PDB file of C-alpha atoms in Angstrom:
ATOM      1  CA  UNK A   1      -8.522 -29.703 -49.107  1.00 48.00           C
ATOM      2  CA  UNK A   2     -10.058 -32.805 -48.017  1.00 59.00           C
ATOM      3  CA  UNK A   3      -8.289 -35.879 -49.193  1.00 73.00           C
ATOM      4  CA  UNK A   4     -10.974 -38.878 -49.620  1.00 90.00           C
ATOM      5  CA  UNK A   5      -9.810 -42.027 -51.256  1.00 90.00           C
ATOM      6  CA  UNK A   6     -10.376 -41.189 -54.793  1.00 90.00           C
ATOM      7  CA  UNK A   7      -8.166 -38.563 -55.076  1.00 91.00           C
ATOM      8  CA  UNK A   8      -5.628 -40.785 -53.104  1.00 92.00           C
ATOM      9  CA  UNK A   9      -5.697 -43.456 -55.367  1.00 93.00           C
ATOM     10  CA  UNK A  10      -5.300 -40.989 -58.144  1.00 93.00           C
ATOM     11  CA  UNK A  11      -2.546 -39.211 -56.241  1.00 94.00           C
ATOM     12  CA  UNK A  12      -0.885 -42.788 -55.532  1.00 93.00           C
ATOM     13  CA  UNK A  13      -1.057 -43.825 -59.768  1.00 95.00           C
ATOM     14  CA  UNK A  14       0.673 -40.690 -60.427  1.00 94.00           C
ATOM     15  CA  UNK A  15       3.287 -40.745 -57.472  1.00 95.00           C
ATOM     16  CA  UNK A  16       4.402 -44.661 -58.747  1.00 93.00           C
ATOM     17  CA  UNK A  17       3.978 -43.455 -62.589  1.00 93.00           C
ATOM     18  CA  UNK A  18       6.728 -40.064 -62.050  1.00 93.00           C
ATOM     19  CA  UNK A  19       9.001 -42.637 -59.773  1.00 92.00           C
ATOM     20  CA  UNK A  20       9.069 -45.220 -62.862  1.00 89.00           C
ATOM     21  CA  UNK A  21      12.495 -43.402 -64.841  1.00 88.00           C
ATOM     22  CA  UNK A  22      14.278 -43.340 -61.362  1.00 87.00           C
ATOM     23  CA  UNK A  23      13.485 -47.443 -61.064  1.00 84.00           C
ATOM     24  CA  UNK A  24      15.711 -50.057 -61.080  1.00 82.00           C
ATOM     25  CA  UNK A  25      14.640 -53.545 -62.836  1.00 76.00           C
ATOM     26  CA  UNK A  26      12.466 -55.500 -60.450  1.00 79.00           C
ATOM     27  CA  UNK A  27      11.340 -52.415 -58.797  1.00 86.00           C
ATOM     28  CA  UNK A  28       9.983 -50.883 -62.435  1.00 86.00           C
ATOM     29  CA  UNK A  29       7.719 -53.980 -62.827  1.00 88.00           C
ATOM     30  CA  UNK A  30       6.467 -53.562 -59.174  1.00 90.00           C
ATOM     31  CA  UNK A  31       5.522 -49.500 -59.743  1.00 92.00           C
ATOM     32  CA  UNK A  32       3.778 -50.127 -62.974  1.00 93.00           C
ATOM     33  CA  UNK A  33       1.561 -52.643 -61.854  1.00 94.00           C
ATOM     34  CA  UNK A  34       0.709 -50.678 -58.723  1.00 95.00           C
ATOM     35  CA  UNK A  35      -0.158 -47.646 -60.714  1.00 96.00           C
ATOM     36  CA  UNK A  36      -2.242 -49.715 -63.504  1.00 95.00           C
ATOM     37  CA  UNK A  37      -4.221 -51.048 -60.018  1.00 96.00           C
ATOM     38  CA  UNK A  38      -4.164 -47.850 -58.629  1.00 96.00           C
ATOM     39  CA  UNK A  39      -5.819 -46.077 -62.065  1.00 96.00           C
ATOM     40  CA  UNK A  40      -7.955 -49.293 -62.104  1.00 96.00           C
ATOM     41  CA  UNK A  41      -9.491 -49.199 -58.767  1.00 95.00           C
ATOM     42  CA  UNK A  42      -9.994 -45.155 -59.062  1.00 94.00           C
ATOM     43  CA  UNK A  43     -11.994 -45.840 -62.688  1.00 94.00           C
ATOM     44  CA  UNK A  44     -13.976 -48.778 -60.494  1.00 94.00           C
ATOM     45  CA  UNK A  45     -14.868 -45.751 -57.444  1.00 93.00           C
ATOM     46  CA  UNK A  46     -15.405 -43.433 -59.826  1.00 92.00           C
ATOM     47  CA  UNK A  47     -18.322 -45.184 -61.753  1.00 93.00           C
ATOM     48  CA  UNK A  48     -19.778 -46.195 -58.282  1.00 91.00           C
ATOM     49  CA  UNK A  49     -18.798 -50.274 -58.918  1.00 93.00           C
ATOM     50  CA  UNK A  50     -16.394 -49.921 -56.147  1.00 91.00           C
ATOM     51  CA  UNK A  51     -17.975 -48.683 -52.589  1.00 91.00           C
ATOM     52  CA  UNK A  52     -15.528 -46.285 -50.691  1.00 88.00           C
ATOM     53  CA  UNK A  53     -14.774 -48.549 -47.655  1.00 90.00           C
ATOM     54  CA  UNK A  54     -10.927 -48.030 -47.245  1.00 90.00           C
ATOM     55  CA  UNK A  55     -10.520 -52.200 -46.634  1.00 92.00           C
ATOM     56  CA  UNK A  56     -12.143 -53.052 -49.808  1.00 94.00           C
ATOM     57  CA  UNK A  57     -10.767 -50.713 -51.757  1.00 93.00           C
ATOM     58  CA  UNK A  58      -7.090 -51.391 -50.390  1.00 94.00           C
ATOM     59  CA  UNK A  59      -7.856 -55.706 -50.969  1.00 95.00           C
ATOM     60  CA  UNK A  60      -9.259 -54.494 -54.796  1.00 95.00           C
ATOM     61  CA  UNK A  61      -5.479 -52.465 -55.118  1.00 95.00           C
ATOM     62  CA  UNK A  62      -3.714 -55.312 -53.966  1.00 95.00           C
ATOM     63  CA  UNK A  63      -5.945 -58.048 -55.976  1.00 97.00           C
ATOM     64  CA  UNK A  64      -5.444 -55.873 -59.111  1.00 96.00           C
ATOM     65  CA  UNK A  65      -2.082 -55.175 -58.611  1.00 95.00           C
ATOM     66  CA  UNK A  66      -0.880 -58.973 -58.308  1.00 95.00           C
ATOM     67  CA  UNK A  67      -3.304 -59.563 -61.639  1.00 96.00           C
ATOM     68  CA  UNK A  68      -1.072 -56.757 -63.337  1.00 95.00           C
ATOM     69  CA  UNK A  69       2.202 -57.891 -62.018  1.00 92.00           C
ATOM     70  CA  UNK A  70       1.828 -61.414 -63.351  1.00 93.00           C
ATOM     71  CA  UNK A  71      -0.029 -60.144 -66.505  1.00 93.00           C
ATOM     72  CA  UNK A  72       2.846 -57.698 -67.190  1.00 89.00           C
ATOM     73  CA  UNK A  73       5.647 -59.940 -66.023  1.00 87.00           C
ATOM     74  CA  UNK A  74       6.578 -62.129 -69.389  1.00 86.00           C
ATOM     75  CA  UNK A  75       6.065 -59.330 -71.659  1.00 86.00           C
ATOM     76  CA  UNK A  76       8.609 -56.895 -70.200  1.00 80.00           C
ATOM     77  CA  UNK A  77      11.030 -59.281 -69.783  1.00 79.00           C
ATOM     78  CA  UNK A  78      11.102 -60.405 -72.996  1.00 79.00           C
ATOM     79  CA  UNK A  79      11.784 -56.473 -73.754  1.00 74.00           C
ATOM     80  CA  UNK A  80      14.240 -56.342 -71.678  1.00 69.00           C
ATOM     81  CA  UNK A  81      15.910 -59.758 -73.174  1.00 67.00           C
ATOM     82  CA  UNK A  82      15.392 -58.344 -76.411  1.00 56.00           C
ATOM     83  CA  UNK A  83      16.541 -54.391 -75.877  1.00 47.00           C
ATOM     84  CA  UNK A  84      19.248 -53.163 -78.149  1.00 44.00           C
ATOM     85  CA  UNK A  85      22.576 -52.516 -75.387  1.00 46.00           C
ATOM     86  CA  UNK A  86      24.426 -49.370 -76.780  1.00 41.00           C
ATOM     87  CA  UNK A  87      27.508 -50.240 -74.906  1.00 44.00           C
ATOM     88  CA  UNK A  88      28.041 -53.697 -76.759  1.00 47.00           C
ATOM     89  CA  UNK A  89      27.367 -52.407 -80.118  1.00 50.00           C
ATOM     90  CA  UNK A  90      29.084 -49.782 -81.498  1.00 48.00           C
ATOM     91  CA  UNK A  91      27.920 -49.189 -84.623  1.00 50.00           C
ATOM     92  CA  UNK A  92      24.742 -47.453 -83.320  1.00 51.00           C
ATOM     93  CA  UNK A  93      26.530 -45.574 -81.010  1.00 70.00           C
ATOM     94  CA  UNK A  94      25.836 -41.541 -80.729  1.00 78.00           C
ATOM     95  CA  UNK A  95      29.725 -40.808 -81.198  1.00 82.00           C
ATOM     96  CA  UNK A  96      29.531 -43.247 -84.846  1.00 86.00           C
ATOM     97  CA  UNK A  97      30.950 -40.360 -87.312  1.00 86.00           C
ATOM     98  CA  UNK A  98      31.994 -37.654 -84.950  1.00 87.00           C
ATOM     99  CA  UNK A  99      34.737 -35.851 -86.308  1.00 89.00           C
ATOM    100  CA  UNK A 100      37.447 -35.011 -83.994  1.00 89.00           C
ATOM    101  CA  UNK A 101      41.365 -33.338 -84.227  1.00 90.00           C
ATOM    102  CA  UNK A 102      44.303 -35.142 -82.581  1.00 90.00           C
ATOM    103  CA  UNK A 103      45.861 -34.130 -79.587  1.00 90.00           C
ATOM    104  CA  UNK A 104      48.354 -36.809 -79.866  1.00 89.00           C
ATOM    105  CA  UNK A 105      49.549 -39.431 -82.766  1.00 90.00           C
ATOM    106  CA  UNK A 106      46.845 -42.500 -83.135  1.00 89.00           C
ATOM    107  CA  UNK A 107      48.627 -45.759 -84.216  1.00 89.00           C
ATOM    108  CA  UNK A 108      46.910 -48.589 -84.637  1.00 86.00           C
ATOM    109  CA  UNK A 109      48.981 -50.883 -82.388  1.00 86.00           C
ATOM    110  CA  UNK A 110      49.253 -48.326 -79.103  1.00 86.00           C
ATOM    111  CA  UNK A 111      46.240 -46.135 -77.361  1.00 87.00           C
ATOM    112  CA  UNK A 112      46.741 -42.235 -77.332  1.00 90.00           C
ATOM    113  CA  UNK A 113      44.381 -40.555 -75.366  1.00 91.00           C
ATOM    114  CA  UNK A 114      42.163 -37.761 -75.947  1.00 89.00           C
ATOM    115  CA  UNK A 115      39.430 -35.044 -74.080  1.00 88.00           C
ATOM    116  CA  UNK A 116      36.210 -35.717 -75.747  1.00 83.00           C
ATOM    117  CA  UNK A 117      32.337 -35.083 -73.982  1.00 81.00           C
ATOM    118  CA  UNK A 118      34.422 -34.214 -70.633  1.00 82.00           C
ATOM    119  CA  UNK A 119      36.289 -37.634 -70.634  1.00 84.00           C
ATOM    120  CA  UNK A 120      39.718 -38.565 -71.366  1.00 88.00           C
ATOM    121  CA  UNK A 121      39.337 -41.524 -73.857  1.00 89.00           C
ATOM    122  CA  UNK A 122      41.362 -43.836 -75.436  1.00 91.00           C
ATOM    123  CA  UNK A 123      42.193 -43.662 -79.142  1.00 92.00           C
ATOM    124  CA  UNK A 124      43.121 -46.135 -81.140  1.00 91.00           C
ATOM    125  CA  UNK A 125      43.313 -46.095 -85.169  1.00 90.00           C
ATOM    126  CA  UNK A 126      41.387 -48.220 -86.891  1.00 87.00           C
ATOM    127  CA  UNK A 127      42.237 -51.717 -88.040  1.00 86.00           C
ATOM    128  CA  UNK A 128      40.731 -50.992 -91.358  1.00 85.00           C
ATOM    129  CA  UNK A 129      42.403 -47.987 -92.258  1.00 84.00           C
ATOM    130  CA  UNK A 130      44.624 -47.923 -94.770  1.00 85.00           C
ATOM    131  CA  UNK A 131      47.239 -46.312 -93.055  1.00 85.00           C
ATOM    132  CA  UNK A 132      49.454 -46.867 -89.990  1.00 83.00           C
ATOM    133  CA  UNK A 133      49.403 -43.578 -88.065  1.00 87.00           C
ATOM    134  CA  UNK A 134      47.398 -40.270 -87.794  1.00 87.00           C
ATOM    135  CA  UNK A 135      49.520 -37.012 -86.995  1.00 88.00           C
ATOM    136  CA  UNK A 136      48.772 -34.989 -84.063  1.00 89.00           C
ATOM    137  CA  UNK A 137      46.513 -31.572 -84.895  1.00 89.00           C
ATOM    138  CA  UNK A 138      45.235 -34.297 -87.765  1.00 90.00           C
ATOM    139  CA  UNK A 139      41.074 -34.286 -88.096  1.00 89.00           C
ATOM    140  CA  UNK A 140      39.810 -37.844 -87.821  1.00 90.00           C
ATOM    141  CA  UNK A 141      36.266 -39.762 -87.816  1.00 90.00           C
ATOM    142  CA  UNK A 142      34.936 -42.313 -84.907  1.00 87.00           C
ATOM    143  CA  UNK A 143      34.301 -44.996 -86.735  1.00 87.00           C
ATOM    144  CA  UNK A 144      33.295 -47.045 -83.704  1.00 85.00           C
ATOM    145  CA  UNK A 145      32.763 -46.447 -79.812  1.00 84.00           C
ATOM    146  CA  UNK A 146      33.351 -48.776 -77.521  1.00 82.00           C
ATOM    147  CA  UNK A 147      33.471 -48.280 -72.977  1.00 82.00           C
ATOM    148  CA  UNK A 148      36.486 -46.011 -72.734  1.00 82.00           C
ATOM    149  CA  UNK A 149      38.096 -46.722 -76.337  1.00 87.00           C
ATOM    150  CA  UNK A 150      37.353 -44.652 -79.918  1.00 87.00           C
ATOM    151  CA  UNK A 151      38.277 -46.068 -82.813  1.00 89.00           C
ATOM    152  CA  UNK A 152      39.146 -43.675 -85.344  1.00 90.00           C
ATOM    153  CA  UNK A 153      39.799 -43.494 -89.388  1.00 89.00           C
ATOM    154  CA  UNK A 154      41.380 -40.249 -91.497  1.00 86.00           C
ATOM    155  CA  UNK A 155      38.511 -38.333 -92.488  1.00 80.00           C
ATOM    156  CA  UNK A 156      38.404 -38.359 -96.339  1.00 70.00           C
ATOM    157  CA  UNK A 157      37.953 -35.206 -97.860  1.00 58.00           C
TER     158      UNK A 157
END
């Protein structure tokens, strides 16, 4: 199989666009713009407005991948300034209403601890429940999720 620089450009867009989950910020902004080039310049060879001469097709990537960087750059990171973080609020966390039974008494002014997803969290009950303590074996609610602690209430029946 002969690899000419079509297919290498192609090969290239596709290499940057499966790498793009594994990226760290910075990097992300970097692989996106080189595969928008990259998809560019292989639509420009593949209509014939692009000659295949590997220097001019290599200073047409990096012209079009410095246009995409800077056209790209404000808008993603204003998404990034403006991205929900799951960590700092709680009340759209995944764990939000997740009913769970006591290994150990929940008070509301000491941390028990629990197994829960793998993890050994602490549990705390909530401020806004009504009462003081929840019994061992008892079946409570996450009312809110927070790095390492649960909040919990009694689950009403």
């Amino acid at each position: 199989m002969e690899l000419n620089l079509l297919s290498g450009l192609l090969l290239l867009a596709l290499l940057c666009l499966a790498l793009l989950p594994f990226a760290i910020p910075g990097v992300l902004e970097v692989l996106l713009a080189l595969a928008i080039a990259a998809f560019a310049s292989a639509g420009l060879m593949w209509f014939d407005w692009l000659p295949q001469d590997a220097s001019l097709v290599l200073l047409t990537l990096a012209m079009l991948t410095a246009l995409s960087a800077v056209l790209l750059w404000k808008p993603l990171r204003k998404l990034q300034k403006t991205g929900v973080r799951l960590q700092e609020d709680s009340a759209i966390s995944d764990f939000v209403g997740t009913e769970l039974v006591l290994t150990q008494q929940a008070r509301k002014d000491c941390d028990s601890y629990i197994q829960f997803c793998g993890l050994e969290w602490r549990v705390r009950l909530d401020p806004e429940e009504t009462a003081s303590v929840a019994e061992t074996g008892q079946t409570v609610v996450i009312s809110s999720a927070m790095v390492g602690l649960l909040l919990v209430k009694n689950k009403s029946i």
